[in-house]
Amino acid sequence: MIKSAFEYLVGLGNTRIETIGDQKFATQPLHPVKMATPATILVHSLSGLVEYLQSEFDGPDSLMVHVNSPTEVECFSNFNRDFARNRLIKAQAMLPEFSFERWLDPESFNIKLQSCFVPNFDREVMLKVVGNIKEDAVKTYGDDGVSQTVTAKTGVATMEQVVVPNPVVLAPYRTFVEVEQPASEFIFRMQSGPKCALFEADGGAWKLKAMQSIKDYLHVALDKEVDAGRLVIIA
């Protein structure tokens, strides 16, 4: 047993490459020694990404900046001998949380409208409707499949049937704050309880707008690096 063990250990150091037909085989398993790649720096703003690239902290090598999504941008180098890239830095947007297609009570919905959406005309109309609903009358609302009405306070002591705005154009905070938040259409619905919910109605087109806005921002902020051929920005 000891002799066979020694023969095995000696055999480990005698790896050969044999050719059988058109195929090459190794007499021992081989494992590639991969080149090391750096840990990715994480930032939460486009300005942080721009400052890093302008500093040339890790050298002036040619880099590519890829806008992966409305909330993520990463920068990487050419591939190395292992066809792996150095992913140097990634920017991930920090955004307030809002759940679409989820029913909320009027108070919670009101707070989310004010904290998670850019002020505009439709947002103000919705705030007035949601903020003045009479809880004891919400169960009696009309619905023809598209429009809805609720009983709401319209004056000091006046109650009227108020039409619920639908669809509405809103701009939630859903991309980096350095660029304009893309506005899109939403379906605003209410149900007895009372409860309110928003449903996206643009098929995700806002994502393309946001990504193009990020690309335009980076092109302006990094125009010298792009003109010098050191950076390529894609979306």
PDB file of C-alpha atoms in Angstrom:
ATOM      1  CA  MET A   1       0.000   0.000   0.000  1.00  0.00           C
ATOM      2  CA  ILE A   2       2.827   2.398   0.890  1.00  0.00           C
ATOM      3  CA  LYS A   3       4.614   1.581  -2.385  1.00  0.00           C
ATOM      4  CA  SER A   4       1.514   2.272  -4.471  1.00  0.00           C
ATOM      5  CA  ALA A   5       0.953   5.562  -2.630  1.00  0.00           C
ATOM      6  CA  PHE A   6       4.486   6.707  -3.441  1.00  0.00           C
ATOM      7  CA  GLU A   7       4.043   5.680  -7.069  1.00  0.00           C
ATOM      8  CA  TYR A   8       0.825   7.730  -7.199  1.00  0.00           C
ATOM      9  CA  LEU A   9       2.547  10.829  -5.764  1.00  0.00           C
ATOM     10  CA  VAL A  10       5.426  10.486  -8.222  1.00  0.00           C
ATOM     11  CA  GLY A  11       2.921  10.160 -11.041  1.00  0.00           C
ATOM     12  CA  LEU A  12       1.315  13.498 -10.094  1.00  0.00           C
ATOM     13  CA  GLY A  13       4.462  15.295 -11.150  1.00  0.00           C
ATOM     14  CA  ASN A  14       4.643  13.587 -14.524  1.00  0.00           C
ATOM     15  CA  THR A  15       1.586  15.009 -16.265  1.00  0.00           C
ATOM     16  CA  ARG A  16       1.750  14.467 -20.016  1.00  0.00           C
ATOM     17  CA  ILE A  17      -0.353  15.616 -22.927  1.00  0.00           C
ATOM     18  CA  GLU A  18      -1.208  12.750 -25.272  1.00  0.00           C
ATOM     19  CA  THR A  19      -2.805  13.022 -28.724  1.00  0.00           C
ATOM     20  CA  ILE A  20      -5.288  10.365 -29.777  1.00  0.00           C
ATOM     21  CA  GLY A  21      -6.650  11.002 -33.227  1.00  0.00           C
ATOM     22  CA  ASP A  22      -7.481  14.729 -33.400  1.00  0.00           C
ATOM     23  CA  GLN A  23      -8.131  15.063 -29.649  1.00  0.00           C
ATOM     24  CA  LYS A  24      -5.595  15.990 -26.965  1.00  0.00           C
ATOM     25  CA  PHE A  25      -5.777  14.428 -23.496  1.00  0.00           C
ATOM     26  CA  ALA A  26      -3.919  15.079 -20.225  1.00  0.00           C
ATOM     27  CA  THR A  27      -2.783  12.189 -18.051  1.00  0.00           C
ATOM     28  CA  GLN A  28      -3.827  14.173 -14.959  1.00  0.00           C
ATOM     29  CA  PRO A  29      -6.686  16.646 -14.324  1.00  0.00           C
ATOM     30  CA  LEU A  30      -5.600  20.222 -15.065  1.00  0.00           C
ATOM     31  CA  HIS A  31      -7.051  23.352 -13.465  1.00  0.00           C
ATOM     32  CA  PRO A  32      -6.491  26.827 -14.939  1.00  0.00           C
ATOM     33  CA  VAL A  33      -4.786  29.451 -12.788  1.00  0.00           C
ATOM     34  CA  LYS A  34      -6.974  32.485 -13.380  1.00  0.00           C
ATOM     35  CA  MET A  35      -5.758  36.060 -13.341  1.00  0.00           C
ATOM     36  CA  ALA A  36      -6.866  38.037 -10.306  1.00  0.00           C
ATOM     37  CA  THR A  37      -9.567  40.688 -10.773  1.00  0.00           C
ATOM     38  CA  PRO A  38     -10.180  43.585  -8.377  1.00  0.00           C
ATOM     39  CA  ALA A  39     -13.174  43.916  -6.087  1.00  0.00           C
ATOM     40  CA  THR A  40     -15.821  46.231  -7.522  1.00  0.00           C
ATOM     41  CA  ILE A  41     -16.249  49.643  -5.884  1.00  0.00           C
ATOM     42  CA  LEU A  42     -19.896  50.396  -5.060  1.00  0.00           C
ATOM     43  CA  VAL A  43     -21.305  53.942  -5.125  1.00  0.00           C
ATOM     44  CA  HIS A  44     -24.877  55.189  -5.002  1.00  0.00           C
ATOM     45  CA  SER A  45     -24.794  58.197  -7.315  1.00  0.00           C
ATOM     46  CA  LEU A  46     -23.821  59.056 -10.863  1.00  0.00           C
ATOM     47  CA  SER A  47     -21.639  61.885  -9.558  1.00  0.00           C
ATOM     48  CA  GLY A  48     -19.586  59.362  -7.559  1.00  0.00           C
ATOM     49  CA  LEU A  49     -19.069  57.304 -10.709  1.00  0.00           C
ATOM     50  CA  VAL A  50     -18.034  60.402 -12.664  1.00  0.00           C
ATOM     51  CA  GLU A  51     -15.552  61.508  -9.989  1.00  0.00           C
ATOM     52  CA  TYR A  52     -13.911  58.084  -9.976  1.00  0.00           C
ATOM     53  CA  LEU A  53     -13.510  58.013 -13.769  1.00  0.00           C
ATOM     54  CA  GLN A  54     -12.194  61.568 -13.927  1.00  0.00           C
ATOM     55  CA  SER A  55      -9.598  60.825 -11.244  1.00  0.00           C
ATOM     56  CA  GLU A  56      -7.983  57.981 -13.250  1.00  0.00           C
ATOM     57  CA  PHE A  57      -7.291  56.443  -9.848  1.00  0.00           C
ATOM     58  CA  ASP A  58      -6.710  52.977 -11.310  1.00  0.00           C
ATOM     59  CA  GLY A  59      -4.944  54.172 -14.426  1.00  0.00           C
ATOM     60  CA  PRO A  60      -5.833  55.682 -17.790  1.00  0.00           C
ATOM     61  CA  ASP A  61      -6.778  52.407 -19.494  1.00  0.00           C
ATOM     62  CA  SER A  62      -9.653  52.296 -21.964  1.00  0.00           C
ATOM     63  CA  LEU A  63     -12.934  51.523 -20.206  1.00  0.00           C
ATOM     64  CA  MET A  64     -16.560  50.929 -21.066  1.00  0.00           C
ATOM     65  CA  VAL A  65     -19.463  52.367 -19.078  1.00  0.00           C
ATOM     66  CA  HIS A  66     -22.640  50.312 -19.404  1.00  0.00           C
ATOM     67  CA  VAL A  67     -26.059  51.606 -18.320  1.00  0.00           C
ATOM     68  CA  ASN A  68     -27.538  48.267 -17.291  1.00  0.00           C
ATOM     69  CA  SER A  69     -30.884  49.606 -16.075  1.00  0.00           C
ATOM     70  CA  PRO A  70     -32.494  52.782 -14.686  1.00  0.00           C
ATOM     71  CA  THR A  71     -30.924  51.948 -11.308  1.00  0.00           C
ATOM     72  CA  GLU A  72     -27.534  50.449 -12.195  1.00  0.00           C
ATOM     73  CA  VAL A  73     -24.455  51.577 -14.126  1.00  0.00           C
ATOM     74  CA  GLU A  74     -21.144  49.719 -14.178  1.00  0.00           C
ATOM     75  CA  CYS A  75     -17.690  50.338 -15.603  1.00  0.00           C
ATOM     76  CA  PHE A  76     -15.344  47.610 -16.829  1.00  0.00           C
ATOM     77  CA  SER A  77     -12.111  47.070 -18.757  1.00  0.00           C
ATOM     78  CA  ASN A  78     -11.184  44.974 -21.786  1.00  0.00           C
ATOM     79  CA  PHE A  79     -11.183  41.226 -21.152  1.00  0.00           C
ATOM     80  CA  ASN A  80      -7.969  39.566 -19.988  1.00  0.00           C
ATOM     81  CA  ARG A  81      -6.418  36.256 -21.085  1.00  0.00           C
ATOM     82  CA  ASP A  82      -9.253  34.382 -19.300  1.00  0.00           C
ATOM     83  CA  PHE A  83     -11.870  36.455 -21.150  1.00  0.00           C
ATOM     84  CA  ALA A  84     -12.861  38.002 -17.802  1.00  0.00           C
ATOM     85  CA  ARG A  85     -13.252  41.739 -17.299  1.00  0.00           C
ATOM     86  CA  ASN A  86     -12.150  43.976 -14.436  1.00  0.00           C
ATOM     87  CA  ARG A  87     -15.442  45.394 -13.177  1.00  0.00           C
ATOM     88  CA  LEU A  88     -13.988  48.429 -11.469  1.00  0.00           C
ATOM     89  CA  ILE A  89     -16.990  50.374 -10.176  1.00  0.00           C
ATOM     90  CA  LYS A  90     -20.770  50.073 -10.018  1.00  0.00           C
ATOM     91  CA  ALA A  91     -23.358  52.767  -9.268  1.00  0.00           C
ATOM     92  CA  GLN A  92     -26.671  51.659  -7.755  1.00  0.00           C
ATOM     93  CA  ALA A  93     -29.429  54.203  -7.182  1.00  0.00           C
ATOM     94  CA  MET A  94     -30.893  54.581  -3.690  1.00  0.00           C
ATOM     95  CA  LEU A  95     -34.636  55.064  -4.119  1.00  0.00           C
ATOM     96  CA  PRO A  96     -37.685  55.383  -1.863  1.00  0.00           C
ATOM     97  CA  GLU A  97     -39.821  52.266  -1.787  1.00  0.00           C
ATOM     98  CA  PHE A  98     -43.256  52.213  -3.398  1.00  0.00           C
ATOM     99  CA  SER A  99     -45.149  49.057  -4.332  1.00  0.00           C
ATOM    100  CA  PHE A 100     -47.302  49.313  -7.443  1.00  0.00           C
ATOM    101  CA  GLU A 101     -50.362  47.059  -7.754  1.00  0.00           C
ATOM    102  CA  ARG A 102     -50.641  46.998  -3.963  1.00  0.00           C
ATOM    103  CA  TRP A 103     -53.678  48.339  -2.136  1.00  0.00           C
ATOM    104  CA  LEU A 104     -52.979  50.936   0.566  1.00  0.00           C
ATOM    105  CA  ASP A 105     -55.212  52.835   2.968  1.00  0.00           C
ATOM    106  CA  PRO A 106     -55.698  56.546   2.075  1.00  0.00           C
ATOM    107  CA  GLU A 107     -53.329  57.822   4.774  1.00  0.00           C
ATOM    108  CA  SER A 108     -50.449  55.563   3.715  1.00  0.00           C
ATOM    109  CA  PHE A 109     -51.165  56.277   0.050  1.00  0.00           C
ATOM    110  CA  ASN A 110     -51.154  60.025   0.720  1.00  0.00           C
ATOM    111  CA  ILE A 111     -47.753  59.827   2.440  1.00  0.00           C
ATOM    112  CA  LYS A 112     -46.281  57.738  -0.395  1.00  0.00           C
ATOM    113  CA  LEU A 113     -47.581  60.183  -3.009  1.00  0.00           C
ATOM    114  CA  GLN A 114     -45.816  63.058  -1.276  1.00  0.00           C
ATOM    115  CA  SER A 115     -42.541  61.247  -0.543  1.00  0.00           C
ATOM    116  CA  CYS A 116     -42.039  59.004  -3.596  1.00  0.00           C
ATOM    117  CA  PHE A 117     -43.313  61.136  -6.505  1.00  0.00           C
ATOM    118  CA  VAL A 118     -42.159  64.347  -8.169  1.00  0.00           C
ATOM    119  CA  PRO A 119     -44.765  67.132  -7.708  1.00  0.00           C
ATOM    120  CA  ASN A 120     -46.943  67.687 -10.777  1.00  0.00           C
ATOM    121  CA  PHE A 121     -50.562  68.499 -11.643  1.00  0.00           C
ATOM    122  CA  ASP A 122     -51.965  64.953 -11.519  1.00  0.00           C
ATOM    123  CA  ARG A 123     -50.264  64.240  -8.203  1.00  0.00           C
ATOM    124  CA  GLU A 124     -51.904  67.316  -6.661  1.00  0.00           C
ATOM    125  CA  VAL A 125     -55.345  66.256  -7.963  1.00  0.00           C
ATOM    126  CA  MET A 126     -54.912  62.792  -6.487  1.00  0.00           C
ATOM    127  CA  LEU A 127     -53.817  64.223  -3.142  1.00  0.00           C
ATOM    128  CA  LYS A 128     -56.995  66.311  -2.980  1.00  0.00           C
ATOM    129  CA  VAL A 129     -59.229  63.341  -3.745  1.00  0.00           C
ATOM    130  CA  VAL A 130     -57.467  60.885  -1.413  1.00  0.00           C
ATOM    131  CA  GLY A 131     -57.081  63.430   1.373  1.00  0.00           C
ATOM    132  CA  ASN A 132     -60.787  64.339   1.462  1.00  0.00           C
ATOM    133  CA  ILE A 133     -62.507  60.958   1.236  1.00  0.00           C
ATOM    134  CA  LYS A 134     -65.308  60.469   3.757  1.00  0.00           C
ATOM    135  CA  GLU A 135     -64.614  57.088   5.264  1.00  0.00           C
ATOM    136  CA  ASP A 136     -68.273  56.369   6.015  1.00  0.00           C
ATOM    137  CA  ALA A 137     -69.292  56.972   2.388  1.00  0.00           C
ATOM    138  CA  VAL A 138     -66.547  55.367   0.359  1.00  0.00           C
ATOM    139  CA  LYS A 139     -68.435  52.088   0.029  1.00  0.00           C
ATOM    140  CA  THR A 140     -70.968  53.829  -2.214  1.00  0.00           C
ATOM    141  CA  TYR A 141     -68.966  54.601  -5.320  1.00  0.00           C
ATOM    142  CA  GLY A 142     -69.884  54.255  -8.968  1.00  0.00           C
ATOM    143  CA  ASP A 143     -67.760  52.284 -11.414  1.00  0.00           C
ATOM    144  CA  ASP A 144     -68.448  51.904 -15.147  1.00  0.00           C
ATOM    145  CA  GLY A 145     -65.303  49.882 -15.713  1.00  0.00           C
ATOM    146  CA  VAL A 146     -63.078  52.875 -16.402  1.00  0.00           C
ATOM    147  CA  SER A 147     -64.106  55.877 -14.304  1.00  0.00           C
ATOM    148  CA  GLN A 148     -64.892  55.862 -10.607  1.00  0.00           C
ATOM    149  CA  THR A 149     -66.516  58.310  -8.226  1.00  0.00           C
ATOM    150  CA  VAL A 150     -66.234  58.641  -4.468  1.00  0.00           C
ATOM    151  CA  THR A 151     -67.963  60.795  -1.921  1.00  0.00           C
ATOM    152  CA  ALA A 152     -65.458  63.414  -0.789  1.00  0.00           C
ATOM    153  CA  LYS A 153     -65.378  66.712   1.065  1.00  0.00           C
ATOM    154  CA  THR A 154     -65.304  69.620  -1.410  1.00  0.00           C
ATOM    155  CA  GLY A 155     -65.876  72.537   0.957  1.00  0.00           C
ATOM    156  CA  VAL A 156     -66.182  73.454   4.603  1.00  0.00           C
ATOM    157  CA  ALA A 157     -69.376  71.398   4.964  1.00  0.00           C
ATOM    158  CA  THR A 158     -70.027  70.129   1.443  1.00  0.00           C
ATOM    159  CA  MET A 159     -69.972  66.516   0.301  1.00  0.00           C
ATOM    160  CA  GLU A 160     -70.117  65.672  -3.393  1.00  0.00           C
ATOM    161  CA  GLN A 161     -69.472  62.818  -5.772  1.00  0.00           C
ATOM    162  CA  VAL A 162     -65.926  63.422  -7.010  1.00  0.00           C
ATOM    163  CA  VAL A 163     -64.577  61.719 -10.129  1.00  0.00           C
ATOM    164  CA  VAL A 164     -61.420  59.718  -9.448  1.00  0.00           C
ATOM    165  CA  PRO A 165     -58.751  60.829 -11.976  1.00  0.00           C
ATOM    166  CA  ASN A 166     -57.806  58.034 -14.355  1.00  0.00           C
ATOM    167  CA  PRO A 167     -55.407  57.533 -16.042  1.00  0.00           C
ATOM    168  CA  VAL A 168     -52.859  59.826 -14.397  1.00  0.00           C
ATOM    169  CA  VAL A 169     -49.389  60.949 -15.475  1.00  0.00           C
ATOM    170  CA  LEU A 170     -46.901  60.681 -12.615  1.00  0.00           C
ATOM    171  CA  ALA A 171     -43.122  60.746 -12.158  1.00  0.00           C
ATOM    172  CA  PRO A 172     -42.071  58.408  -9.324  1.00  0.00           C
ATOM    173  CA  TYR A 173     -38.508  58.511  -8.052  1.00  0.00           C
ATOM    174  CA  ARG A 174     -37.214  55.405  -9.843  1.00  0.00           C
ATOM    175  CA  THR A 175     -33.809  56.352 -11.270  1.00  0.00           C
ATOM    176  CA  PHE A 176     -30.745  58.340 -10.185  1.00  0.00           C
ATOM    177  CA  VAL A 177     -31.588  61.749  -8.710  1.00  0.00           C
ATOM    178  CA  GLU A 178     -29.057  63.484 -10.982  1.00  0.00           C
ATOM    179  CA  VAL A 179     -31.336  62.954 -14.010  1.00  0.00           C
ATOM    180  CA  GLU A 180     -34.965  63.894 -14.646  1.00  0.00           C
ATOM    181  CA  GLN A 181     -37.432  61.333 -13.347  1.00  0.00           C
ATOM    182  CA  PRO A 182     -39.380  59.925 -16.329  1.00  0.00           C
ATOM    183  CA  ALA A 183     -43.131  60.531 -16.254  1.00  0.00           C
ATOM    184  CA  SER A 184     -45.543  57.850 -17.456  1.00  0.00           C
ATOM    185  CA  GLU A 185     -49.208  56.874 -17.298  1.00  0.00           C
ATOM    186  CA  PHE A 186     -50.702  54.946 -14.392  1.00  0.00           C
ATOM    187  CA  ILE A 187     -54.133  53.506 -13.712  1.00  0.00           C
ATOM    188  CA  PHE A 188     -55.406  54.864 -10.393  1.00  0.00           C
ATOM    189  CA  ARG A 189     -58.041  52.661  -8.776  1.00  0.00           C
ATOM    190  CA  MET A 190     -59.936  52.708  -5.506  1.00  0.00           C
ATOM    191  CA  GLN A 191     -61.990  50.101  -3.711  1.00  0.00           C
ATOM    192  CA  SER A 192     -64.133  49.934  -0.612  1.00  0.00           C
ATOM    193  CA  GLY A 193     -62.277  50.067   2.652  1.00  0.00           C
ATOM    194  CA  PRO A 194     -61.252  52.615   1.446  1.00  0.00           C
ATOM    195  CA  LYS A 195     -58.094  51.507  -0.400  1.00  0.00           C
ATOM    196  CA  CYS A 196     -56.030  52.967  -3.238  1.00  0.00           C
ATOM    197  CA  ALA A 197     -53.570  51.496  -5.738  1.00  0.00           C
ATOM    198  CA  LEU A 198     -51.550  52.471  -8.798  1.00  0.00           C
ATOM    199  CA  PHE A 199     -50.945  50.210 -11.797  1.00  0.00           C
ATOM    200  CA  GLU A 200     -48.275  50.907 -14.411  1.00  0.00           C
ATOM    201  CA  ALA A 201     -49.743  51.483 -17.872  1.00  0.00           C
ATOM    202  CA  ASP A 202     -46.868  52.301 -20.233  1.00  0.00           C
ATOM    203  CA  GLY A 203     -45.440  48.832 -20.811  1.00  0.00           C
ATOM    204  CA  GLY A 204     -42.093  49.764 -19.247  1.00  0.00           C
ATOM    205  CA  ALA A 205     -41.254  52.464 -21.822  1.00  0.00           C
ATOM    206  CA  TRP A 206     -40.131  54.715 -18.972  1.00  0.00           C
ATOM    207  CA  LYS A 207     -37.090  52.467 -18.470  1.00  0.00           C
ATOM    208  CA  LEU A 208     -35.737  53.318 -21.933  1.00  0.00           C
ATOM    209  CA  LYS A 209     -36.251  57.031 -21.260  1.00  0.00           C
ATOM    210  CA  ALA A 210     -34.424  56.793 -17.942  1.00  0.00           C
ATOM    211  CA  MET A 211     -31.501  54.856 -19.402  1.00  0.00           C
ATOM    212  CA  GLN A 212     -31.134  57.360 -22.246  1.00  0.00           C
ATOM    213  CA  SER A 213     -31.188  60.234 -19.713  1.00  0.00           C
ATOM    214  CA  ILE A 214     -28.401  58.536 -17.728  1.00  0.00           C
ATOM    215  CA  LYS A 215     -26.345  58.034 -20.882  1.00  0.00           C
ATOM    216  CA  ASP A 216     -26.806  61.692 -21.882  1.00  0.00           C
ATOM    217  CA  TYR A 217     -25.800  62.845 -18.388  1.00  0.00           C
ATOM    218  CA  LEU A 218     -22.617  60.757 -18.464  1.00  0.00           C
ATOM    219  CA  HIS A 219     -21.724  61.940 -21.967  1.00  0.00           C
ATOM    220  CA  VAL A 220     -21.894  65.562 -20.807  1.00  0.00           C
ATOM    221  CA  ALA A 221     -20.075  64.949 -17.513  1.00  0.00           C
ATOM    222  CA  LEU A 222     -17.349  62.818 -19.123  1.00  0.00           C
ATOM    223  CA  ASP A 223     -17.070  64.551 -22.505  1.00  0.00           C
ATOM    224  CA  LYS A 224     -13.273  64.971 -22.269  1.00  0.00           C
ATOM    225  CA  GLU A 225     -12.710  61.286 -21.512  1.00  0.00           C
ATOM    226  CA  VAL A 226     -15.081  60.244 -24.320  1.00  0.00           C
ATOM    227  CA  ASP A 227     -13.472  62.616 -26.838  1.00  0.00           C
ATOM    228  CA  ALA A 228     -10.022  61.297 -25.889  1.00  0.00           C
ATOM    229  CA  GLY A 229     -11.163  57.751 -26.667  1.00  0.00           C
ATOM    230  CA  ARG A 230     -10.612  56.545 -23.101  1.00  0.00           C
ATOM    231  CA  LEU A 231     -14.285  55.882 -22.425  1.00  0.00           C
ATOM    232  CA  VAL A 232     -17.144  54.288 -24.341  1.00  0.00           C
ATOM    233  CA  ILE A 233     -20.654  54.735 -22.939  1.00  0.00           C
ATOM    234  CA  ILE A 234     -23.467  52.399 -23.948  1.00  0.00           C
ATOM    235  CA  ALA A 235     -27.038  51.881 -22.750  1.00  0.00           C
TER     236      ALA A 235
END
